[in-house]
mmCIF file of C-alpha atoms and ligand atoms in Angstrom:
data_model
loop_
_atom_site.group_PDB
_atom_site.id
_atom_site.type_symbol
_atom_site.label_atom_id
_atom_site.label_comp_id
_atom_site.label_asym_id
_atom_site.label_seq_id
_atom_site.Cartn_x
_atom_site.Cartn_y
_atom_site.Cartn_z
ATOM 1 C CA MET Y 22 16.181 -13.994 2.764
ATOM 2 C CA THR Y 23 20.103 -13.649 3.215
ATOM 3 C CA SER Y 24 21.101 -11.885 6.572
ATOM 4 C CA THR Y 25 23.720 -8.533 6.713
ATOM 5 C CA PRO Y 26 26.187 -7.575 9.026
ATOM 6 C CA GLY Y 27 23.079 -5.810 10.176
ATOM 7 C CA LEU Y 28 22.091 -2.067 11.253
ATOM 8 C CA ALA Y 29 25.040 -1.302 13.017
ATOM 9 C CA ALA Y 30 26.815 -1.263 9.352
ATOM 10 C CA TYR Y 31 24.397 2.320 9.220
ATOM 11 C CA PRO Y 32 24.634 5.750 10.096
ATOM 12 C CA SER Y 33 22.999 6.848 13.702
ATOM 13 C CA GLU Y 34 20.692 8.813 12.179
ATOM 14 C CA VAL Y 35 20.221 5.545 9.411
ATOM 15 C CA ARG Y 36 19.883 3.859 12.511
ATOM 16 C CA GLU Y 37 17.100 7.150 14.808
ATOM 17 C CA GLU Y 38 15.697 6.488 11.543
ATOM 18 C CA VAL Y 39 14.684 2.989 11.340
ATOM 19 C CA GLU Y 40 13.380 3.190 15.389
ATOM 20 C CA ARG Y 41 10.953 6.398 14.438
ATOM 21 C CA VAL Y 42 9.513 3.905 11.400
ATOM 22 C CA ARG Y 43 9.703 1.168 13.223
ATOM 23 C CA ALA Y 44 6.955 2.565 15.928
ATOM 24 C CA LEU Y 45 5.929 3.844 13.273
ATOM 25 C CA VAL Y 46 4.829 1.121 10.794
ATOM 26 C CA CYS Y 47 3.817 -0.833 14.774
ATOM 27 C CA ASP Y 48 0.927 1.888 14.965
ATOM 28 C CA LEU Y 49 -0.661 1.911 11.676
ATOM 29 C CA HIS Y 50 -0.801 -1.558 11.855
ATOM 30 C CA ALA Y 51 -3.360 -1.034 14.204
ATOM 31 C CA GLU Y 52 -5.474 0.538 11.781
ATOM 32 C CA LEU Y 53 -6.313 -2.429 9.723
ATOM 33 C CA PRO Y 54 -8.772 -3.819 12.145
ATOM 34 C CA ARG Y 55 -9.862 -0.805 13.577
ATOM 35 C CA TRP Y 56 -10.966 -0.069 9.647
ATOM 36 C CA GLY Y 57 -12.581 -3.389 8.539
ATOM 37 C CA LEU Y 58 -9.318 -4.125 6.158
ATOM 38 C CA VAL Y 59 -7.387 -7.299 7.545
ATOM 39 C CA VAL Y 60 -9.505 -11.220 9.002
ATOM 40 C CA TRP Y 61 -6.461 -12.917 11.800
ATOM 41 C CA THR Y 62 -3.167 -11.090 10.167
ATOM 42 C CA ALA Y 63 -3.975 -10.720 5.938
ATOM 43 C CA GLY Y 64 -2.790 -8.396 6.061
ATOM 44 C CA ASN Y 65 0.779 -5.848 6.339
ATOM 45 C CA VAL Y 66 1.839 -2.219 6.352
ATOM 46 C CA SER Y 67 6.185 -1.211 5.472
ATOM 47 C CA GLN Y 68 7.828 2.352 5.300
ATOM 48 C CA ARG Y 69 10.629 2.955 3.313
ATOM 49 C CA VAL Y 70 14.008 4.971 5.808
ATOM 50 C CA ARG Y 71 16.235 6.527 2.999
ATOM 51 C CA VAL Y 72 20.505 6.026 3.681
ATOM 52 C CA PRO Y 73 21.935 8.846 1.878
ATOM 53 C CA GLY Y 74 24.199 7.338 -0.347
ATOM 54 C CA GLY Y 75 23.391 4.581 0.269
ATOM 55 C CA GLU Y 76 20.864 1.598 -0.921
ATOM 56 C CA ASP Y 77 17.405 2.139 0.743
ATOM 57 C CA LEU Y 78 16.306 0.371 4.199
ATOM 58 C CA LEU Y 79 12.477 -0.939 4.892
ATOM 59 C CA VAL Y 80 10.146 -1.521 7.163
ATOM 60 C CA ILE Y 81 7.234 -4.048 8.177
ATOM 61 C CA LYS Y 82 5.884 -5.904 9.964
ATOM 62 C CA PRO Y 83 6.866 -9.916 11.057
ATOM 63 C CA SER Y 84 5.257 -12.897 8.870
ATOM 64 C CA GLY Y 85 2.512 -14.374 10.514
ATOM 65 C CA VAL Y 86 2.564 -11.942 13.592
ATOM 66 C CA THR Y 87 -1.362 -11.297 15.292
ATOM 67 C CA TYR Y 88 -1.767 -7.169 15.134
ATOM 68 C CA ASP Y 89 -2.138 -7.460 19.282
ATOM 69 C CA ASP Y 90 0.959 -8.740 19.887
ATOM 70 C CA LEU Y 91 3.287 -6.162 17.189
ATOM 71 C CA THR Y 92 5.285 -3.702 18.830
ATOM 72 C CA PRO Y 93 8.265 -1.671 17.307
ATOM 73 C CA GLU Y 94 10.520 -4.295 18.155
ATOM 74 C CA SER Y 95 9.433 -6.778 16.410
ATOM 75 C CA MET Y 96 8.718 -4.831 13.312
ATOM 76 C CA VAL Y 97 11.534 -6.535 10.778
ATOM 77 C CA VAL Y 98 14.598 -4.560 8.564
ATOM 78 C CA CYS Y 99 15.382 -5.279 5.469
ATOM 79 C CA ASP Y 100 16.478 -4.528 2.187
ATOM 80 C CA LEU Y 101 15.592 -3.644 -0.709
ATOM 81 C CA GLU Y 102 16.197 -7.596 -1.903
ATOM 82 C CA GLY Y 103 14.260 -7.873 0.761
ATOM 83 C CA ASN Y 104 17.449 -9.464 3.305
ATOM 84 C CA LEU Y 105 17.262 -9.936 6.333
ATOM 85 C CA VAL Y 106 19.282 -6.710 8.183
ATOM 86 C CA ASP Y 107 17.146 -6.509 11.383
ATOM 87 C CA GLY Y 108 15.166 -8.476 13.368
ATOM 88 C CA SER Y 109 14.143 -11.656 15.611
ATOM 89 C CA ARG Y 110 11.953 -13.079 13.256
ATOM 90 C CA ALA Y 111 10.872 -13.735 9.249
ATOM 91 C CA PRO Y 112 8.998 -10.479 7.691
ATOM 92 C CA SER Y 113 6.082 -10.382 6.061
ATOM 93 C CA SER Y 114 6.389 -12.884 3.279
ATOM 94 C CA ASP Y 115 5.264 -10.119 1.227
ATOM 95 C CA THR Y 116 8.506 -8.642 1.187
ATOM 96 C CA ALA Y 117 9.422 -8.932 -1.888
ATOM 97 C CA ALA Y 118 6.232 -7.280 -2.852
ATOM 98 C CA HIS Y 119 7.160 -4.564 -0.928
ATOM 99 C CA ALA Y 120 11.227 -4.268 -1.246
ATOM 100 C CA TYR Y 121 10.468 -4.866 -5.417
ATOM 101 C CA VAL Y 122 8.230 -0.800 -5.401
ATOM 102 C CA TYR Y 123 10.160 0.954 -4.027
ATOM 103 C CA GLN Y 124 13.229 -0.583 -6.043
ATOM 104 C CA HIS Y 125 11.143 0.297 -9.119
ATOM 105 C CA MET Y 126 9.471 3.249 -8.511
ATOM 106 C CA PRO Y 127 11.312 5.745 -5.936
ATOM 107 C CA GLN Y 128 8.532 8.540 -4.755
ATOM 108 C CA VAL Y 129 6.482 5.391 -2.999
ATOM 109 C CA GLY Y 130 7.315 6.086 0.538
ATOM 110 C CA GLY Y 131 4.646 3.474 1.817
ATOM 111 C CA VAL Y 132 2.468 0.459 0.601
ATOM 112 C CA VAL Y 133 0.407 -1.661 2.053
ATOM 113 C CA HIS Y 134 -1.570 -5.172 1.372
ATOM 114 C CA THR Y 135 -4.395 -5.799 3.040
ATOM 115 C CA HIS Y 136 -7.419 -8.164 1.697
ATOM 116 C CA SER Y 137 -10.083 -6.432 2.153
ATOM 117 C CA THR Y 138 -13.690 -7.818 1.036
ATOM 118 C CA TYR Y 139 -15.160 -6.024 -1.755
ATOM 119 C CA ALA Y 140 -12.048 -5.262 -2.988
ATOM 120 C CA THR Y 141 -10.279 -8.810 -3.273
ATOM 121 C CA ALA Y 142 -13.895 -9.344 -4.749
ATOM 122 C CA TRP Y 143 -14.051 -7.077 -8.034
ATOM 123 C CA ALA Y 144 -10.066 -8.227 -7.981
ATOM 124 C CA ALA Y 145 -11.940 -12.220 -7.613
ATOM 125 C CA ARG Y 146 -13.763 -11.114 -11.019
ATOM 126 C CA GLY Y 147 -10.841 -9.313 -12.513
ATOM 127 C CA GLU Y 148 -12.353 -6.249 -13.009
ATOM 128 C CA GLU Y 149 -11.569 -2.528 -12.385
ATOM 129 C CA VAL Y 150 -13.828 -0.715 -10.190
ATOM 130 C CA PRO Y 151 -14.975 2.425 -12.468
ATOM 131 C CA CYS Y 152 -13.854 6.439 -11.524
ATOM 132 C CA VAL Y 153 -17.747 6.701 -10.915
ATOM 133 C CA LEU Y 154 -18.055 8.636 -7.937
ATOM 134 C CA THR Y 155 -15.878 11.472 -7.712
ATOM 135 C CA MET Y 156 -14.627 10.596 -4.230
ATOM 136 C CA MET Y 157 -12.683 8.198 -6.422
ATOM 137 C CA ALA Y 158 -11.654 11.094 -8.710
ATOM 138 C CA ASP Y 159 -11.126 12.584 -5.381
ATOM 139 C CA GLU Y 160 -8.188 9.639 -4.601
ATOM 140 C CA PHE Y 161 -7.370 7.862 -7.413
ATOM 141 C CA GLY Y 162 -7.463 10.380 -10.190
ATOM 142 C CA GLY Y 163 -9.469 7.221 -12.283
ATOM 143 C CA PRO Y 164 -10.173 3.979 -12.082
ATOM 144 C CA ILE Y 165 -8.356 0.831 -9.600
ATOM 145 C CA PRO Y 166 -7.266 -1.491 -12.096
ATOM 146 C CA ILE Y 167 -6.529 -4.280 -12.064
ATOM 147 C CA GLY Y 168 -3.127 -6.465 -11.829
ATOM 148 C CA PRO Y 169 -1.701 -9.164 -12.949
ATOM 149 C CA PHE Y 170 -2.013 -12.645 -11.311
ATOM 150 C CA ALA Y 171 1.173 -13.746 -9.375
ATOM 151 C CA LEU Y 172 2.014 -16.004 -7.309
ATOM 152 C CA ILE Y 173 3.728 -15.251 -4.011
ATOM 153 C CA GLY Y 174 6.941 -15.729 -2.993
ATOM 154 C CA ASP Y 175 9.546 -13.489 -6.033
ATOM 155 C CA ASP Y 176 9.411 -10.487 -7.250
ATOM 156 C CA SER Y 177 5.995 -11.237 -9.300
ATOM 157 C CA ILE Y 178 3.653 -9.864 -7.650
ATOM 158 C CA GLY Y 179 6.079 -6.721 -6.776
ATOM 159 C CA ARG Y 180 6.822 -6.558 -11.286
ATOM 160 C CA GLY Y 181 2.552 -6.951 -11.278
ATOM 161 C CA ILE Y 182 2.054 -3.855 -9.027
ATOM 162 C CA VAL Y 183 5.221 -1.763 -10.518
ATOM 163 C CA GLU Y 184 3.929 -2.225 -13.937
ATOM 164 C CA THR Y 185 -0.213 -1.378 -13.227
ATOM 165 C CA LEU Y 186 0.901 1.564 -11.709
ATOM 166 C CA ARG Y 187 3.807 3.349 -13.004
ATOM 167 C CA ASP Y 188 1.625 5.013 -15.537
ATOM 168 C CA SER Y 189 -1.622 5.582 -13.703
ATOM 169 C CA ARG Y 190 -2.917 7.630 -11.011
ATOM 170 C CA SER Y 191 -4.423 5.551 -8.822
ATOM 171 C CA ARG Y 192 -2.411 4.418 -6.113
ATOM 172 C CA ALA Y 193 -3.953 1.411 -5.433
ATOM 173 C CA VAL Y 194 -3.850 -1.940 -8.088
ATOM 174 C CA LEU Y 195 -6.477 -5.037 -7.493
ATOM 175 C CA MET Y 196 -3.920 -7.864 -7.952
ATOM 176 C CA ARG Y 197 -6.220 -9.886 -9.082
ATOM 177 C CA ASN Y 198 -7.304 -13.075 -8.096
ATOM 178 C CA HIS Y 199 -5.495 -12.047 -5.229
ATOM 179 C CA GLY Y 200 -6.354 -8.330 -3.285
ATOM 180 C CA PRO Y 201 -5.734 -4.866 -2.726
ATOM 181 C CA PHE Y 202 -2.072 -3.358 -3.201
ATOM 182 C CA THR Y 203 -1.906 0.273 -2.207
ATOM 183 C CA ILE Y 204 1.208 2.874 -2.789
ATOM 184 C CA GLY Y 205 1.550 6.305 -0.943
ATOM 185 C CA ARG Y 206 3.707 8.785 -0.130
ATOM 186 C CA ASP Y 207 4.657 6.973 3.417
ATOM 187 C CA ALA Y 208 2.741 4.449 4.804
ATOM 188 C CA LYS Y 209 0.261 6.972 6.280
ATOM 189 C CA ASP Y 210 -0.546 7.667 2.729
ATOM 190 C CA ALA Y 211 -0.536 3.830 1.381
ATOM 191 C CA VAL Y 212 -2.968 3.019 4.721
ATOM 192 C CA LYS Y 213 -4.970 5.930 4.169
ATOM 193 C CA ALA Y 214 -5.024 4.729 -0.348
ATOM 194 C CA ALA Y 215 -6.443 1.185 1.744
ATOM 195 C CA VAL Y 216 -8.640 1.945 3.460
ATOM 196 C CA MET Y 217 -10.734 4.243 0.910
ATOM 197 C CA VAL Y 218 -9.886 1.514 -1.828
ATOM 198 C CA GLU Y 219 -12.693 -0.395 0.409
ATOM 199 C CA GLU Y 220 -14.489 2.189 0.245
ATOM 200 C CA VAL Y 221 -15.735 2.722 -3.025
ATOM 201 C CA ALA Y 222 -14.886 -0.758 -3.975
ATOM 202 C CA ARG Y 223 -18.171 -1.313 -0.994
ATOM 203 C CA THR Y 224 -20.254 1.236 -2.774
ATOM 204 C CA VAL Y 225 -19.483 0.476 -6.886
ATOM 205 C CA HIS Y 226 -21.020 -3.030 -5.787
ATOM 206 C CA ILE Y 227 -23.692 -1.572 -4.193
ATOM 207 C CA SER Y 228 -24.724 0.341 -6.273
ATOM 208 C CA ARG Y 229 -24.469 -1.615 -8.917
ATOM 209 C CA GLN Y 230 -27.258 -4.387 -7.712
ATOM 210 C CA LEU Y 231 -29.607 -1.224 -8.316
ATOM 211 C CA GLY Y 232 -28.740 0.123 -11.938
ATOM 212 C CA GLU Y 233 -25.262 1.081 -13.744
ATOM 213 C CA PRO Y 234 -23.937 4.016 -12.323
ATOM 214 C CA LEU Y 235 -23.100 6.514 -14.699
ATOM 215 C CA PRO Y 236 -19.336 7.935 -15.381
ATOM 216 C CA ILE Y 237 -17.593 10.811 -14.219
ATOM 217 C CA ALA Y 238 -16.412 13.176 -17.605
ATOM 218 C CA GLN Y 239 -13.229 12.844 -17.702
ATOM 219 C CA SER Y 240 -12.060 17.023 -17.365
ATOM 220 C CA ASP Y 241 -14.175 16.387 -14.161
ATOM 221 C CA ILE Y 242 -11.342 13.978 -13.106
ATOM 222 C CA ASP Y 243 -9.089 15.655 -13.126
ATOM 223 C CA SER Y 244 -10.189 18.961 -11.864
ATOM 224 C CA LEU Y 245 -11.174 17.323 -9.183
ATOM 225 C CA TYR Y 246 -8.105 15.035 -8.537
ATOM 226 C CA ALA Y 247 -5.986 18.381 -8.911
ATOM 227 C CA ARG Y 248 -8.230 20.196 -6.375
ATOM 228 C CA TYR Y 249 -8.638 17.586 -4.035
ATOM 229 C CA GLN Y 250 -4.256 16.456 -4.264
ATOM 230 C CA ASN Y 251 -3.564 19.883 -3.987
ATOM 231 C CA VAL Y 252 -5.552 21.557 -2.099
ATOM 232 C CA TYR Y 253 -8.050 19.399 -0.610
ATOM 233 C CA GLY Y 254 -7.223 19.871 3.595
ATOM 234 C CA GLN Y 255 -4.222 21.982 4.401
ATOM 235 C CA GLY Y 256 -3.005 21.634 0.646
ATOM 236 C CA ASP Y 257 0.164 20.608 1.985
ATOM 237 C CA SER Y 258 0.693 17.001 0.302
ATOM 238 C CA ALA Y 259 1.481 16.447 -3.759
ATOM 239 C CA PRO Y 260 0.890 13.032 -5.231
ATOM 240 C CA VAL Y 261 3.470 10.326 -5.085
ATOM 241 C CA ASN Y 262 2.756 10.101 -8.598
ATOM 242 C CA PRO Y 263 0.108 12.432 -9.631
HETATM 243 O O1 5SP P 24 -1.749 -13.184 0.744
HETATM 244 C C1 5SP P 24 -0.802 -13.595 1.855
HETATM 245 C C2 5SP P 24 -0.683 -14.816 1.957
HETATM 246 O O2 5SP P 24 -1.294 -15.352 0.814
HETATM 247 C C3 5SP P 24 0.043 -12.181 2.480
HETATM 248 O O3 5SP P 24 -0.461 -11.849 1.893
HETATM 249 C C4 5SP P 24 -0.231 -12.806 4.082
HETATM 250 O O4 5SP P 24 -2.852 -13.187 4.095
HETATM 251 C C5 5SP P 24 0.448 -11.872 4.679
HETATM 252 O O5 5SP P 24 1.282 -12.021 5.363
HETATM 253 P P1 5SP P 24 1.779 -11.783 6.573
HETATM 254 O O6 5SP P 24 2.407 -10.181 6.024
HETATM 255 O O7 5SP P 24 1.804 -12.188 7.778
HETATM 256 O O8 5SP P 24 3.057 -13.183 5.968
#
């Protein structure tokens, strides 16, 4: 991890956006234990900060800090090579993975990683979650894919995430033997995907205890996805990976 000149090198509007995103990302980390997606510190959230005319930044939690102790000021700012730009603590151990996704998927504004139980159990088997629920068609446009086994510490995990999601409508990937990573338009959208991937992983697991879940026709999956992504709610948000 290499230090850089720091935030002073950036325009005031970028510095103001960093502080806004610090508060946002700090608050979103509370959603992980709230929705039962993490034990101890086993999850992280980041959001991209766009830098006009320059390389974007990311804001992510400090490594190993319990969620109750997180504050906006403790959030760490890094560049997209994972170098520290601003922060008094070491960034999440998954920073390289988040950074790689931001580098190679410019439409992605938020990344989340958890080890949520049911999604991680599917990851342990290296088995994708089949699209047998209308909620899956709505939210993911198909099955939840499996990414390759990759060790933490360099861009291997990030590379696996991008290779798996680049041509998928899914906003979630189950990294084999590790757990879910999700992407979104912003961090809140990625947190939603993390909540929903755990929910559908649990439901399909339970369904399979009593028989084989029934498939949904691809044309129906496409129709459900198009409606949910473009009409549902206030119809004001396009999918991050259409
Ligand atoms: O999977 C791992 C460690 O193997 C990480 O995702 C941790 O579980 C969370 O790490 P920090 O964000 O606290 O560094």
